[in-house]
Amino acid sequence: IWDMISTTSAHDEESDDSSQEEVTYALKHLHPQMTEKQRDFTASAIDLVLEAKILAHLDHPNIVKLFGVTKGSISTVFCGNGYFLLLDRLYGTLEDKIQEWISSEMIANVTTQTRRTSLSGNQPARRYSNAGGASSGRGGNDGATAPADGAMTYKERCKLVDERIQSVGLDVARGMEYLHQHRIVFRDLKPSNVGFTAKGTVRIFDFGLAKEIIDSKRRLTGNTGSLRYMAPEVNRREHYGLSADVYSYGIMLWEMCCLKKPFKGMTKEEHATLVIHKGFRPKISSVPGSDDLKQLIQVCWSAEAPERPTFREIRRALTTDLATKKKLEEEERERKMAQQSAPSKLIMRLRRQHRGTTNGTYRKSAPKKGNFQLPFS
């Protein structure tokens, strides 16, 4: 369980102010009631000690920071002497952030609907049902299905997805890249294990299931982690490695883009049959983004572990995709500005005529008095 503790620190690592200030840390320790179940308590105690051992050797902006542990060994935990970890205080998780994004989209949809209704003279757009039963408005939408009444356009949703990847997705990839460089498989990557500091910095936390891979031939414990984000080979208790985290990231990235729970409503039996054995995956066409982004998500959650990219490749792919989109946006903005600032050929012709010129030559005579005509008549 988690508790909070405040203390006075001479310097906050995220603050430019070197003066003394109160800093809040998180305490992670075992719940006293866990001692009632010896087997569960033993497993949790071992996880807590191993988590401290792993975190003690890590130092990365996107990995939760370990500031200290109580003295003693694993026996300290069993004796009830209050073994705990002193960690970063985090303010909310990615799971919470996704709910905020959902609320923001709902507000944006209402705002868009109000604006469109106002512009159309309070006449709501007619809705048509396509073959699949989905409702859409008349007209196109940047090559995608037009949004329902009040919904944001596809282009607007793509913009929001890019912002989420820029602010969260990339940092998670950076943190995971660092872990894999140290041969550490996280084994439980999901939104509830991605947190944020007071300044909004992404921190991957809860290393209770993390494992350092010393011998790649050694088989790791199977069926470890959360079923929704668990790689098929882990669920089947087969040999697996670092690429298991990539599968989890792919599922989580889809969730960040679509703001929907993957495999929602599935029972464990259905998940085993459809996802683990038949390769069922969330609907990729639901992702509002580029084809490159969709292809990246698909290759991340590939059923074949060797086909999945490394987190270094993921980070580079996302960075390139965002940079390409930014360049296209800048070019489009410059083109529109040029169109707005440059007078049309008609206006230029009218101005020349108004100055008494035609194709760069002066008229030989002025119009007779009383018979004046406008130059563009």
Short mmCIF file of C-alpha atoms in Angstrom, two decimals:
data_model
loop_
_atom_site.label_atom_id
_atom_site.label_comp_id
_atom_site.label_asym_id
_atom_site.label_seq_id
_atom_site.Cartn_x
_atom_site.Cartn_y
_atom_site.Cartn_z
CA ILE A 1 0.00 0.00 0.00
CA TRP A 2 0.97 3.64 -0.40
CA ASP A 3 1.26 6.39 2.21
CA MET A 4 2.55 9.95 1.95
CA ILE A 5 5.20 11.66 4.04
CA SER A 6 6.34 15.28 3.94
CA THR A 7 9.78 16.56 4.85
CA THR A 8 11.89 19.65 4.34
CA SER A 9 14.35 19.46 1.47
CA ALA A 10 17.09 21.88 0.47
CA HIS A 11 16.35 21.38 -3.19
CA ASP A 12 13.52 19.93 -5.21
CA GLU A 13 14.90 18.18 -8.29
CA GLU A 14 12.11 19.60 -10.45
CA SER A 15 12.30 23.14 -9.10
CA ASP A 16 14.58 26.03 -10.01
CA ASP A 17 14.29 27.35 -6.47
CA SER A 18 17.20 26.16 -4.32
CA SER A 19 15.64 27.43 -1.09
CA GLN A 20 14.27 25.05 1.52
CA GLU A 21 10.78 23.76 0.86
CA GLU A 22 8.49 20.96 1.88
CA VAL A 23 8.67 17.91 -0.36
CA THR A 24 6.20 15.03 -0.27
CA TYR A 25 7.37 11.47 -0.82
CA ALA A 26 5.48 8.21 -1.20
CA LEU A 27 5.94 5.28 1.18
CA LYS A 28 5.36 1.84 -0.28
CA HIS A 29 4.95 -0.96 2.23
CA LEU A 30 2.94 -4.10 2.83
CA HIS A 31 -0.50 -3.95 4.36
CA PRO A 32 -0.54 -5.42 7.90
CA GLN A 33 -3.51 -7.61 7.03
CA MET A 34 -1.38 -9.47 4.47
CA THR A 35 0.36 -11.29 7.33
CA GLU A 36 -2.82 -13.33 7.72
CA LYS A 37 -2.06 -15.14 4.46
CA GLN A 38 1.53 -16.35 4.77
CA ARG A 39 1.92 -17.38 1.13
CA ASP A 40 0.68 -14.10 -0.29
CA PHE A 41 2.66 -12.14 2.28
CA THR A 42 5.87 -13.98 1.42
CA ALA A 43 5.47 -13.38 -2.32
CA SER A 44 4.66 -9.69 -1.81
CA ALA A 45 7.57 -9.22 0.58
CA ILE A 46 10.00 -10.72 -1.90
CA ASP A 47 8.58 -8.49 -4.67
CA LEU A 48 9.03 -5.41 -2.48
CA VAL A 49 12.66 -6.20 -1.71
CA LEU A 50 13.45 -7.05 -5.35
CA GLU A 51 11.76 -3.83 -6.45
CA ALA A 52 14.08 -1.85 -4.19
CA LYS A 53 17.08 -3.74 -5.55
CA ILE A 54 16.14 -2.90 -9.16
CA LEU A 55 15.23 0.74 -8.56
CA ALA A 56 18.45 1.36 -6.63
CA HIS A 57 20.40 1.00 -9.89
CA LEU A 58 18.09 3.05 -12.13
CA ASP A 59 18.24 6.76 -12.87
CA HIS A 60 16.04 8.11 -15.66
CA PRO A 61 13.56 11.02 -15.89
CA ASN A 62 10.72 8.66 -16.83
CA ILE A 63 11.35 6.03 -14.14
CA VAL A 64 10.07 6.47 -10.58
CA LYS A 65 12.89 7.53 -8.26
CA LEU A 66 13.88 5.57 -5.18
CA PHE A 67 15.11 7.88 -2.41
CA GLY A 68 15.71 5.28 0.29
CA VAL A 69 14.75 2.05 2.03
CA THR A 70 14.73 0.98 5.65
CA LYS A 71 17.74 -0.92 6.93
CA GLY A 72 17.66 -4.66 7.04
CA SER A 73 17.01 -7.57 4.70
CA ILE A 74 14.02 -9.57 3.61
CA SER A 75 13.80 -11.02 7.13
CA THR A 76 13.02 -7.49 8.31
CA VAL A 77 9.74 -7.68 6.45
CA PHE A 78 8.74 -10.99 8.01
CA CYS A 79 9.53 -9.73 11.48
CA GLY A 80 7.12 -6.85 10.99
CA ASN A 81 9.74 -4.18 11.51
CA GLY A 82 8.20 -1.83 8.97
CA TYR A 83 10.20 -2.38 5.81
CA PHE A 84 9.24 0.26 3.23
CA LEU A 85 10.45 2.14 0.14
CA LEU A 86 10.71 5.93 -0.06
CA LEU A 87 9.69 6.93 -3.58
CA ASP A 88 8.54 9.79 -5.77
CA ARG A 89 5.14 11.23 -4.89
CA LEU A 90 3.02 10.88 -8.02
CA TYR A 91 -0.13 12.83 -8.77
CA GLY A 92 -2.45 10.65 -10.76
CA THR A 93 -1.90 7.91 -13.34
CA LEU A 94 -2.33 7.55 -17.08
CA GLU A 95 -5.58 5.76 -16.29
CA ASP A 96 -6.79 8.98 -14.63
CA LYS A 97 -5.44 11.03 -17.52
CA ILE A 98 -7.38 8.97 -20.06
CA GLN A 99 -10.57 9.74 -18.16
CA GLU A 100 -9.66 13.44 -18.30
CA TRP A 101 -9.13 13.17 -22.06
CA ILE A 102 -12.52 11.50 -22.46
CA SER A 103 -14.19 14.32 -20.52
CA SER A 104 -12.33 16.93 -22.57
CA GLU A 105 -13.47 15.33 -25.82
CA MET A 106 -17.06 15.29 -24.61
CA ILE A 107 -16.85 19.01 -23.79
CA ALA A 108 -15.22 19.72 -27.15
CA ASN A 109 -17.98 17.81 -28.94
CA VAL A 110 -20.67 19.84 -27.15
CA THR A 111 -18.84 23.08 -28.00
CA THR A 112 -18.53 22.03 -31.66
CA GLN A 113 -22.19 21.09 -31.81
CA THR A 114 -23.22 24.46 -30.37
CA ARG A 115 -21.04 26.32 -32.87
CA ARG A 116 -22.33 24.34 -35.85
CA THR A 117 -25.95 24.73 -34.76
CA SER A 118 -25.44 28.49 -34.46
CA LEU A 119 -23.86 28.74 -37.92
CA SER A 120 -26.59 26.66 -39.54
CA GLY A 121 -29.40 28.81 -38.21
CA ASN A 122 -30.37 26.40 -35.42
CA GLN A 123 -31.04 23.66 -37.95
CA PRO A 124 -29.33 20.45 -36.78
CA ALA A 125 -27.57 18.43 -39.43
CA ARG A 126 -29.45 15.42 -40.76
CA ARG A 127 -28.07 12.06 -39.83
CA TYR A 128 -27.76 9.06 -42.06
CA SER A 129 -27.12 5.48 -41.08
CA ASN A 130 -24.51 3.55 -43.04
CA ALA A 131 -24.52 -0.14 -43.75
CA GLY A 132 -22.91 -0.91 -40.43
CA GLY A 133 -25.53 1.04 -38.52
CA ALA A 134 -23.11 3.79 -37.50
CA SER A 135 -24.49 7.28 -37.69
CA SER A 136 -22.70 9.98 -39.64
CA GLY A 137 -23.33 13.42 -41.06
CA ARG A 138 -23.54 14.26 -44.75
CA GLY A 139 -20.26 14.98 -46.51
CA GLY A 140 -16.62 13.97 -46.23
CA ASN A 141 -14.16 14.32 -43.42
CA ASP A 142 -10.57 14.37 -44.67
CA GLY A 143 -11.08 11.00 -46.28
CA ALA A 144 -12.72 9.49 -43.22
CA THR A 145 -16.33 9.04 -42.18
CA ALA A 146 -17.95 12.35 -41.31
CA PRO A 147 -18.50 12.85 -37.58
CA ALA A 148 -21.92 12.54 -36.02
CA ASP A 149 -23.75 15.70 -35.00
CA GLY A 150 -21.51 17.79 -32.80
CA ALA A 151 -18.51 15.46 -33.03
CA MET A 152 -15.06 16.79 -33.73
CA THR A 153 -13.65 16.25 -37.19
CA TYR A 154 -11.21 13.46 -37.89
CA LYS A 155 -8.44 16.01 -38.34
CA GLU A 156 -9.16 17.53 -34.93
CA ARG A 157 -9.06 14.11 -33.27
CA CYS A 158 -5.75 13.33 -34.99
CA LYS A 159 -4.34 16.54 -33.56
CA LEU A 160 -5.33 15.49 -30.04
CA VAL A 161 -3.77 12.05 -30.52
CA ASP A 162 -0.50 13.67 -31.58
CA GLU A 163 -0.54 15.79 -28.42
CA ARG A 164 -1.06 12.70 -26.25
CA ILE A 165 1.79 10.85 -27.92
CA GLN A 166 4.03 13.90 -27.62
CA SER A 167 3.28 14.45 -23.92
CA VAL A 168 2.95 10.85 -22.71
CA GLY A 169 3.53 8.15 -25.32
CA LEU A 170 7.06 9.21 -26.21
CA ASP A 171 8.15 9.50 -22.58
CA VAL A 172 6.85 6.02 -21.78
CA ALA A 173 8.81 4.70 -24.76
CA ARG A 174 11.93 6.50 -23.52
CA GLY A 175 11.55 5.03 -20.04
CA MET A 176 11.00 1.54 -21.40
CA GLU A 177 13.97 1.91 -23.75
CA TYR A 178 16.14 2.71 -20.74
CA LEU A 179 14.85 -0.35 -18.85
CA HIS A 180 15.52 -2.66 -21.78
CA GLN A 181 19.02 -1.25 -22.16
CA HIS A 182 19.58 -2.57 -18.63
CA ARG A 183 17.98 -5.92 -19.58
CA ILE A 184 14.99 -5.35 -17.31
CA VAL A 185 11.59 -6.62 -18.45
CA PHE A 186 8.79 -4.70 -16.70
CA ARG A 187 6.03 -7.30 -17.24
CA ASP A 188 3.14 -5.10 -16.12
CA LEU A 189 3.04 -2.07 -18.42
CA LYS A 190 -0.45 -0.54 -18.31
CA PRO A 191 -2.05 2.90 -17.75
CA SER A 192 -2.38 2.42 -13.99
CA ASN A 193 1.40 1.90 -13.72
CA VAL A 194 2.28 5.14 -15.50
CA GLY A 195 2.15 8.16 -13.22
CA PHE A 196 2.89 11.88 -13.25
CA THR A 197 4.87 14.16 -10.97
CA ALA A 198 3.55 17.53 -9.81
CA LYS A 199 5.17 19.07 -12.89
CA GLY A 200 3.55 16.54 -15.21
CA THR A 201 6.66 14.46 -15.88
CA VAL A 202 5.87 10.86 -16.84
CA ARG A 203 7.09 8.22 -14.41
CA ILE A 204 6.80 4.45 -14.89
CA PHE A 205 6.28 2.93 -11.44
CA ASP A 206 5.40 -0.24 -9.53
CA PHE A 207 8.34 -2.52 -10.28
CA GLY A 208 6.98 -5.37 -8.20
CA LEU A 209 6.91 -7.71 -11.23
CA ALA A 210 10.01 -6.35 -12.99
CA LYS A 211 12.79 -8.83 -13.64
CA GLU A 212 16.38 -8.48 -14.73
CA ILE A 213 17.21 -10.91 -17.53
CA ILE A 214 20.66 -12.26 -16.73
CA ASP A 215 20.41 -15.45 -18.79
CA SER A 216 18.28 -15.10 -21.93
CA LYS A 217 17.86 -18.89 -22.07
CA ARG A 218 16.33 -19.04 -18.61
CA ARG A 219 12.55 -19.32 -18.66
CA LEU A 220 10.69 -16.55 -16.81
CA THR A 221 7.51 -17.08 -14.78
CA GLY A 222 4.49 -17.31 -17.06
CA ASN A 223 1.06 -15.69 -16.79
CA THR A 224 2.60 -12.66 -15.07
CA GLY A 225 1.01 -9.21 -15.25
CA SER A 226 -2.45 -7.93 -16.18
CA LEU A 227 -4.42 -10.07 -18.63
CA ARG A 228 -5.68 -7.17 -20.76
CA TYR A 229 -2.11 -6.06 -21.58
CA MET A 230 -0.33 -9.41 -21.29
CA ALA A 231 1.57 -10.75 -24.30
CA PRO A 232 0.21 -14.06 -25.65
CA GLU A 233 3.47 -15.94 -25.01
CA VAL A 234 3.43 -14.82 -21.37
CA ASN A 235 -0.15 -16.00 -20.94
CA ARG A 236 0.70 -19.35 -22.55
CA ARG A 237 3.66 -19.73 -20.16
CA GLU A 238 6.08 -19.96 -23.06
CA HIS A 239 9.59 -18.55 -23.24
CA TYR A 240 9.50 -14.75 -23.47
CA GLY A 241 11.74 -11.73 -23.09
CA LEU A 242 11.84 -7.96 -23.48
CA SER A 243 9.44 -7.95 -26.43
CA ALA A 244 6.59 -8.88 -24.04
CA ASP A 245 6.65 -5.25 -22.85
CA VAL A 246 6.35 -4.05 -26.45
CA TYR A 247 3.06 -5.93 -26.84
CA SER A 248 1.75 -4.24 -23.68
CA TYR A 249 2.83 -0.86 -25.02
CA GLY A 250 1.00 -1.45 -28.30
CA ILE A 251 -2.26 -2.22 -26.50
CA MET A 252 -1.79 0.79 -24.23
CA LEU A 253 -0.97 3.08 -27.17
CA TRP A 254 -4.21 2.03 -28.88
CA GLU A 255 -6.09 2.87 -25.69
CA MET A 256 -4.45 6.31 -25.54
CA CYS A 257 -5.46 7.01 -29.14
CA CYS A 258 -9.02 5.68 -29.04
CA LEU A 259 -9.87 6.39 -25.39
CA LYS A 260 -11.49 2.97 -25.11
CA LYS A 261 -10.70 -0.05 -22.97
CA PRO A 262 -9.19 -2.79 -25.14
CA PHE A 263 -11.07 -6.10 -25.07
CA LYS A 264 -13.77 -4.56 -22.89
CA GLY A 265 -16.50 -6.97 -21.88
CA MET A 266 -14.49 -10.11 -22.64
CA THR A 267 -14.44 -12.93 -20.13
CA LYS A 268 -11.15 -14.67 -19.33
CA GLU A 269 -12.24 -17.61 -21.44
CA GLU A 270 -13.14 -15.41 -24.41
CA HIS A 271 -9.86 -13.52 -24.06
CA ALA A 272 -7.89 -16.78 -24.05
CA THR A 273 -9.69 -18.08 -27.12
CA LEU A 274 -9.88 -14.94 -29.23
CA VAL A 275 -6.83 -12.87 -28.22
CA ILE A 276 -4.27 -15.41 -27.05
CA HIS A 277 -4.92 -18.21 -29.52
CA LYS A 278 -6.71 -16.62 -32.50
CA GLY A 279 -4.87 -13.30 -32.65
CA PHE A 280 -7.86 -11.01 -32.16
CA ARG A 281 -6.85 -7.36 -31.62
CA PRO A 282 -8.66 -4.03 -31.10
CA LYS A 283 -10.01 -2.33 -34.22
CA ILE A 284 -7.07 -0.50 -35.77
CA SER A 285 -9.30 1.63 -38.00
CA SER A 286 -10.60 3.30 -34.82
CA VAL A 287 -7.22 5.00 -34.37
CA PRO A 288 -7.38 8.65 -35.49
CA GLY A 289 -3.89 9.02 -36.90
CA SER A 290 -1.51 8.41 -39.75
CA ASP A 291 -1.03 5.07 -41.48
CA ASP A 292 2.47 4.96 -39.99
CA LEU A 293 1.04 5.21 -36.48
CA LYS A 294 -1.48 2.46 -37.15
CA GLN A 295 1.19 0.20 -38.61
CA LEU A 296 3.41 0.81 -35.59
CA ILE A 297 0.64 -0.20 -33.19
CA GLN A 298 -0.05 -3.34 -35.21
CA VAL A 299 3.57 -4.46 -35.31
CA CYS A 300 3.88 -3.79 -31.55
CA TRP A 301 1.05 -6.18 -30.71
CA SER A 302 2.10 -8.80 -33.23
CA ALA A 303 1.46 -12.37 -32.11
CA GLU A 304 5.03 -13.20 -33.15
CA ALA A 305 7.46 -11.76 -30.60
CA PRO A 306 10.44 -11.51 -33.03
CA GLU A 307 8.37 -9.24 -35.32
CA ARG A 308 7.89 -6.60 -32.64
CA PRO A 309 10.16 -3.53 -32.72
CA THR A 310 12.46 -2.46 -29.93
CA PHE A 311 11.58 0.59 -27.85
CA ARG A 312 14.41 2.46 -29.54
CA GLU A 313 12.73 1.81 -32.89
CA ILE A 314 9.36 2.79 -31.42
CA ARG A 315 10.73 6.07 -30.08
CA ARG A 316 12.33 6.90 -33.41
CA ALA A 317 9.20 6.00 -35.36
CA LEU A 318 6.97 8.18 -33.16
CA THR A 319 9.45 11.07 -33.29
CA THR A 320 9.65 10.87 -37.09
CA ASP A 321 5.87 10.66 -37.44
CA LEU A 322 5.32 13.71 -35.24
CA ALA A 323 8.07 15.68 -37.01
CA THR A 324 6.59 14.88 -40.42
CA LYS A 325 3.14 16.03 -39.33
CA LYS A 326 4.56 19.23 -37.84
CA LYS A 327 6.39 20.01 -41.09
CA LEU A 328 3.23 19.45 -43.14
CA GLU A 329 1.25 21.69 -40.79
CA GLU A 330 3.84 24.46 -41.12
CA GLU A 331 3.80 24.18 -44.92
CA GLU A 332 0.01 24.30 -44.94
CA ARG A 333 0.02 27.33 -42.65
CA GLU A 334 2.54 29.13 -44.86
CA ARG A 335 0.50 28.32 -47.97
CA LYS A 336 -2.66 29.75 -46.43
CA MET A 337 -0.83 32.87 -45.30
CA ALA A 338 0.55 33.34 -48.80
CA GLN A 339 -2.92 32.99 -50.28
CA GLN A 340 -4.35 35.53 -47.86
CA SER A 341 -1.56 38.09 -48.36
CA ALA A 342 -1.18 37.86 -52.15
CA PRO A 343 -3.86 39.82 -54.10
CA SER A 344 -5.65 37.90 -56.78
CA LYS A 345 -4.95 38.42 -60.47
CA LEU A 346 -8.33 40.12 -60.86
CA ILE A 347 -7.55 42.66 -58.14
CA MET A 348 -4.16 43.35 -59.70
CA ARG A 349 -5.77 43.89 -63.13
CA LEU A 350 -8.35 46.24 -61.68
CA ARG A 351 -5.64 48.25 -59.95
CA ARG A 352 -3.68 48.58 -63.20
CA GLN A 353 -6.79 49.70 -65.05
CA HIS A 354 -7.59 52.15 -62.29
CA ARG A 355 -4.13 53.67 -62.74
CA GLY A 356 -4.89 54.05 -66.43
CA THR A 357 -2.75 51.25 -67.68
CA THR A 358 -3.44 48.22 -69.83
CA ASN A 359 -0.84 45.48 -69.97
CA GLY A 360 1.80 47.92 -68.79
CA THR A 361 1.13 50.73 -71.42
CA TYR A 362 -0.61 54.06 -70.82
CA ARG A 363 -3.87 54.95 -72.56
CA LYS A 364 -3.37 57.51 -75.32
CA SER A 365 -6.43 59.53 -74.40
CA ALA A 366 -8.56 60.04 -71.34
CA PRO A 367 -12.29 59.27 -71.48
CA LYS A 368 -14.43 62.17 -72.74
CA LYS A 369 -16.11 64.39 -70.19
CA GLY A 370 -19.59 63.21 -69.31
CA ASN A 371 -18.91 59.77 -70.72
CA PHE A 372 -16.86 58.36 -67.84
CA GLN A 373 -16.97 54.64 -67.19
CA LEU A 374 -15.58 52.65 -64.30
CA PRO A 375 -12.35 50.91 -65.30
CA PHE A 376 -13.84 47.48 -64.64
CA SER A 377 -17.16 48.06 -66.45
#
